[in-house]
CSV table of C-alpha atoms in Angstrom, one decimal:
chain,number,residue,atom,x,y,z
A,199,GLN,CA,6.8,2.6,-14.4
A,200,SER,CA,3.4,1.6,-12.6
A,201,VAL,CA,1.3,-0.4,-14.7
A,202,LEU,CA,-1.4,1.8,-13.7
A,203,THR,CA,-0.9,5.3,-14.7
A,204,GLN,CA,-1.3,8.4,-12.6
A,205,PRO,CA,-0.8,11.7,-13.7
A,206,PRO,CA,2.1,13.3,-11.9
A,207,SER,CA,0.6,16.3,-10.3
A,208,ALA,CA,-2.5,17.8,-9.9
A,209,SER,CA,-3.6,21.3,-8.3
A,210,GLY,CA,-7.1,23.8,-7.3
A,211,THR,CA,-8.0,26.3,-5.4
A,212,PRO,CA,-9.9,26.3,-2.4
A,213,GLY,CA,-13.3,25.4,-3.3
A,214,GLN,CA,-12.7,23.8,-6.3
A,215,ARG,CA,-13.6,19.9,-7.3
A,216,VAL,CA,-10.4,18.0,-8.4
A,217,THR,CA,-10.6,15.1,-10.7
A,218,ILE,CA,-7.5,12.2,-10.4
A,219,SER,CA,-7.1,9.3,-13.0
A,220,CYS,CA,-6.1,6.3,-13.1
A,221,SER,CA,-5.5,4.3,-16.0
A,222,GLY,CA,-5.3,0.6,-16.4
A,223,SER,CA,-5.8,-2.7,-18.4
A,224,SER,CA,-8.3,-5.6,-18.8
A,225,SER,CA,-6.5,-7.9,-16.2
A,226,ASN,CA,-6.6,-5.2,-13.4
A,227,ILE,CA,-8.7,-2.2,-13.0
A,228,ALA,CA,-11.3,-3.8,-15.2
A,229,THR,CA,-11.7,-6.8,-13.6
A,230,ASN,CA,-11.1,-6.0,-10.2
A,231,ALA,CA,-11.7,-3.4,-6.9
A,232,VAL,CA,-9.8,0.1,-7.4
A,233,ASN,CA,-8.7,1.7,-3.9
A,234,TRP,CA,-6.9,4.8,-3.5
A,235,TYR,CA,-4.5,6.0,-0.4
A,236,GLN,CA,-4.3,9.4,0.5
A,237,GLN,CA,-0.7,9.8,2.0
A,238,LEU,CA,0.4,13.0,4.2
A,239,PRO,CA,4.1,13.8,4.3
A,240,GLY,CA,6.1,11.7,6.3
A,241,THR,CA,3.4,9.8,7.4
A,242,ALA,CA,2.0,6.0,6.3
A,243,PRO,CA,-0.8,6.0,3.6
A,244,LYS,CA,-4.1,6.3,4.5
A,245,LEU,CA,-7.3,4.5,2.8
A,246,LEU,CA,-9.2,7.0,1.3
A,247,ILE,CA,-11.6,4.9,-1.1
A,248,TYR,CA,-12.4,1.0,-1.6
A,249,ARG,CA,-14.0,-1.5,-3.9
A,250,ASN,CA,-14.1,1.5,-6.4
A,251,ASN,CA,-16.7,4.1,-4.7
A,252,GLN,CA,-16.9,3.3,-0.9
A,253,ARG,CA,-15.5,5.5,2.2
A,254,PRO,CA,-14.2,4.1,4.8
A,255,SER,CA,-15.7,5.8,8.2
A,256,GLY,CA,-14.4,9.1,8.7
A,257,VAL,CA,-13.8,9.7,5.3
A,258,PRO,CA,-15.3,12.7,4.4
A,259,ASP,CA,-18.1,12.9,1.7
A,260,ARG,CA,-16.1,15.2,-0.4
A,261,PHE,CA,-14.0,12.5,-1.5
A,262,SER,CA,-15.7,9.9,-4.2
A,263,GLY,CA,-14.5,7.3,-6.3
A,264,SER,CA,-16.0,5.9,-9.7
A,265,LYS,CA,-14.8,3.5,-12.2
A,266,SER,CA,-15.3,2.7,-15.9
A,267,GLY,CA,-13.5,0.1,-18.0
A,268,THR,CA,-9.8,0.4,-17.5
A,269,THR,CA,-10.0,3.8,-15.8
A,270,ALA,CA,-10.6,4.8,-12.1
A,271,SER,CA,-11.4,8.5,-10.9
A,272,LEU,CA,-10.7,10.2,-7.5
A,273,ALA,CA,-12.9,13.2,-7.3
A,274,ILE,CA,-12.4,15.6,-4.9
A,275,SER,CA,-15.0,18.4,-3.8
A,276,GLY,CA,-14.6,21.6,-2.1
A,277,LEU,CA,-11.0,21.1,-2.1
A,278,GLN,CA,-9.3,22.5,1.4
A,279,PRO,CA,-5.7,23.1,2.1
A,280,GLU,CA,-5.6,19.8,4.2
A,281,ASP,CA,-6.1,17.5,0.9
A,282,GLU,CA,-2.7,18.7,0.0
A,283,ALA,CA,-0.9,15.1,-0.3
A,284,ASP,CA,0.2,12.1,-2.3
A,285,TYR,CA,-2.8,10.2,-3.5
A,286,TYR,CA,-2.4,6.5,-5.2
A,287,CYS,CA,-4.7,4.1,-6.7
A,288,ALA,CA,-3.9,0.3,-6.4
A,289,ALA,CA,-5.8,-2.5,-7.9
A,290,TRP,CA,-5.0,-6.3,-8.0
A,291,ASP,CA,-3.5,-7.5,-11.5
A,292,ASP,CA,-4.4,-11.8,-12.4
A,293,SER,CA,-1.6,-11.4,-15.8
A,294,LEU,CA,0.8,-14.4,-14.4
A,295,THR,CA,0.2,-15.5,-10.9
A,296,GLY,CA,-1.6,-12.2,-9.6
A,297,GLN,CA,0.4,-9.6,-7.9
A,298,GLY,CA,-0.8,-6.0,-6.4
A,299,LEU,CA,-0.1,-2.9,-8.4
A,300,PHE,CA,0.1,1.0,-7.2
A,301,GLY,CA,-0.5,4.0,-9.4
A,302,GLY,CA,3.0,6.1,-9.2
A,303,GLY,CA,0.7,8.1,-7.4
A,304,THR,CA,-0.3,12.0,-7.9
A,305,LYS,CA,1.1,14.7,-5.9
A,306,LEU,CA,-1.9,17.2,-5.0
A,307,THR,CA,-1.0,21.4,-4.3
A,308,VAL,CA,-3.7,23.5,-3.0
A,309,LEU,CA,-3.1,26.8,-4.8
B,283,GLN,CA,-7.9,-0.8,18.7
B,284,VAL,CA,-6.0,-2.4,15.7
B,285,GLN,CA,-2.2,-1.4,15.4
B,286,LEU,CA,0.5,-2.5,13.7
B,287,VAL,CA,3.7,-2.0,15.1
B,288,GLN,CA,7.0,-2.4,13.0
B,289,SER,CA,10.5,-2.7,14.5
B,290,GLY,CA,12.6,0.0,14.6
B,291,ALA,CA,15.1,1.6,11.7
B,292,LYS,CA,17.7,-0.4,10.0
B,293,GLU,CA,21.1,-0.3,8.4
B,294,ALA,CA,22.8,-2.8,6.2
B,295,LYS,CA,25.3,-3.6,4.1
B,296,PRO,CA,24.9,-4.2,0.5
B,297,GLY,CA,24.9,-7.9,0.0
B,298,ALA,CA,23.7,-8.8,3.5
B,299,SER,CA,19.9,-9.5,4.5
B,300,VAL,CA,17.6,-7.3,7.0
B,301,THR,CA,14.5,-8.7,8.7
B,302,VAL,CA,11.7,-6.0,9.0
B,303,SER,CA,9.0,-7.5,12.2
B,304,CYS,CA,4.9,-6.3,12.3
B,305,ASN,CA,3.7,-6.8,15.3
B,306,VAL,CA,-0.5,-6.5,15.5
B,307,SER,CA,-3.1,-5.7,18.2
B,308,GLY,CA,-6.9,-5.4,18.6
B,309,TYR,CA,-7.5,-8.2,16.3
B,310,THR,CA,-7.5,-12.0,15.7
B,311,PHE,CA,-4.1,-12.2,13.6
B,312,THR,CA,-5.2,-15.3,11.5
B,313,THR,CA,-8.4,-13.5,10.3
B,314,TYR,CA,-6.8,-11.2,7.7
B,315,TYR,CA,-3.7,-11.5,5.7
B,316,ILE,CA,-0.9,-9.3,6.5
B,317,HIS,CA,1.0,-6.9,3.4
B,318,TRP,CA,4.4,-5.8,2.7
B,319,VAL,CA,4.8,-2.5,0.3
B,320,ARG,CA,7.9,-0.4,0.5
B,321,GLN,CA,8.5,3.7,-0.6
B,322,ALA,CA,12.2,4.2,-1.7
B,323,PRO,CA,12.8,8.0,-0.8
B,324,GLY,CA,10.7,10.5,-2.8
B,325,GLN,CA,9.4,7.9,-4.7
B,326,GLY,CA,6.1,5.8,-4.9
B,327,LEU,CA,4.5,2.9,-3.5
B,328,GLU,CA,5.9,-0.9,-4.8
B,329,TRP,CA,3.8,-3.8,-3.6
B,330,MET,CA,6.0,-6.4,-2.4
B,331,GLY,CA,4.0,-9.2,-1.3
B,332,TRP,CA,1.4,-11.3,1.3
B,333,ILE,CA,1.6,-13.4,4.1
B,334,ASN,CA,-1.8,-15.5,5.1
B,335,PRO,CA,-0.9,-15.6,9.0
B,336,ASN,CA,-3.7,-18.5,9.3
B,337,ARG,CA,-1.9,-21.0,6.9
B,338,GLY,CA,1.6,-19.2,6.6
B,339,ALA,CA,1.0,-18.9,2.7
B,340,THR,CA,2.3,-16.0,1.2
B,341,LYS,CA,2.3,-14.7,-2.7
B,342,VAL,CA,5.7,-12.4,-4.1
B,343,ALA,CA,5.7,-10.0,-6.5
B,344,GLN,CA,7.4,-11.4,-9.4
B,345,LYS,CA,10.2,-8.7,-8.8
B,346,PHE,CA,11.6,-9.5,-5.1
B,347,GLN,CA,11.0,-13.8,-5.6
B,348,GLY,CA,13.7,-15.7,-4.2
B,349,ARG,CA,15.3,-12.9,-2.3
B,350,VAL,CA,12.0,-12.1,-0.1
B,351,THR,CA,10.6,-14.1,2.5
B,352,MET,CA,7.7,-13.8,4.7
B,353,ILE,CA,7.0,-15.6,8.0
B,354,ARG,CA,4.4,-15.4,10.8
B,355,ASP,CA,4.8,-16.7,14.1
B,356,THR,CA,1.1,-16.6,15.6
B,357,SER,CA,1.9,-17.0,19.2
B,358,LEU,CA,3.8,-13.5,18.7
B,359,THR,CA,1.0,-12.1,16.2
B,360,THR,CA,3.9,-10.5,14.2
B,361,ALA,CA,4.7,-10.8,10.9
B,362,TYR,CA,8.2,-10.7,9.3
B,363,MET,CA,9.5,-9.6,6.0
B,364,GLU,CA,13.5,-10.8,5.4
B,365,VAL,CA,14.5,-9.3,2.5
B,366,SER,CA,18.5,-10.5,0.8
B,367,ARG,CA,21.5,-9.4,-1.1
B,368,LEU,CA,20.4,-6.4,-0.4
B,369,THR,CA,21.8,-2.7,-2.7
B,370,SER,CA,21.2,0.1,-2.6
B,371,ASP,CA,17.9,0.2,-4.1
B,372,ASP,CA,16.4,-1.6,-1.6
B,373,THR,CA,16.8,1.5,0.9
B,374,ALA,CA,13.1,2.7,1.6
B,375,VAL,CA,10.3,2.8,4.1
B,376,TYR,CA,9.0,-0.6,4.4
B,377,TYR,CA,5.3,-1.2,5.6
B,378,CYS,CA,2.7,-4.0,6.4
B,379,ALA,CA,-1.0,-3.8,6.1
B,380,ARG,CA,-3.8,-5.4,7.1
B,381,SER,CA,-5.9,-7.0,3.9
B,382,VAL,CA,-9.3,-6.9,4.2
B,383,TYR,CA,-9.4,-7.8,0.3
B,384,GLN,CA,-6.9,-7.9,-2.3
B,385,VAL,CA,-5.2,-4.8,-2.2
B,386,GLN,CA,-7.8,-3.1,0.1
B,387,LEU,CA,-5.3,-2.3,2.9
B,388,ASP,CA,-7.3,-0.9,6.0
B,389,TYR,CA,-4.6,-0.5,8.8
B,390,TRP,CA,-0.8,0.1,8.2
B,391,GLY,CA,2.2,0.0,10.6
B,392,GLN,CA,4.4,3.6,10.7
B,393,GLY,CA,7.1,2.3,8.5
B,394,THR,CA,10.3,1.1,9.1
B,395,LEU,CA,13.4,2.7,6.8
B,396,VAL,CA,16.0,0.5,6.0
B,397,THR,CA,19.0,2.0,5.0
B,398,VAL,CA,21.3,0.0,2.7
B,399,SER,CA,25.0,1.2,2.8
B,400,SER,CA,28.8,0.3,2.9
């Protein structure tokens, strides 16, 4: 069971806006940067959002990230069929000796 | 261009050890930490630890301490991760990834499937 909690699934129709949440705690999301990854079937994860709300070069501006307190969110607007993938949040956790954490992942289905 | 190229798929028996390599190119090896992440079949991503290629310092997730060793060879620009005392639960795809900051992992290897079976 992940310390970062994501809904296991989400869905939307083409053109819609979808939001995926990532709930953590004071030792991770509240105090450290949140990153989001997109993983297409059979491929390595790809960095989608870094430092809460920054997009790497090449990532469409349809993808956006935000954070408030112990919860982060990934929003995808203008949903497209190729957005169907697994999405993971990740953050550093300062508890104990410190470690990286991933959320359990959210499977996004484009209907 | 930045590339992380991992070793090929491996099979191992329960109780044995396995080593996965991650050869990097396209940037200065000692400038960025290398993280290791694994993904069991049909499951999510699991962070395992990092190595600082400059000094060789490592941090291993508490769950894997005592069983996972990370080293590097700067002359070969390669990072290695050994997992010992394997069980069937260690069957997974193992990824190496370059870290810019904490778990901001901007480039990933292609993954190495490790299958543990008797």
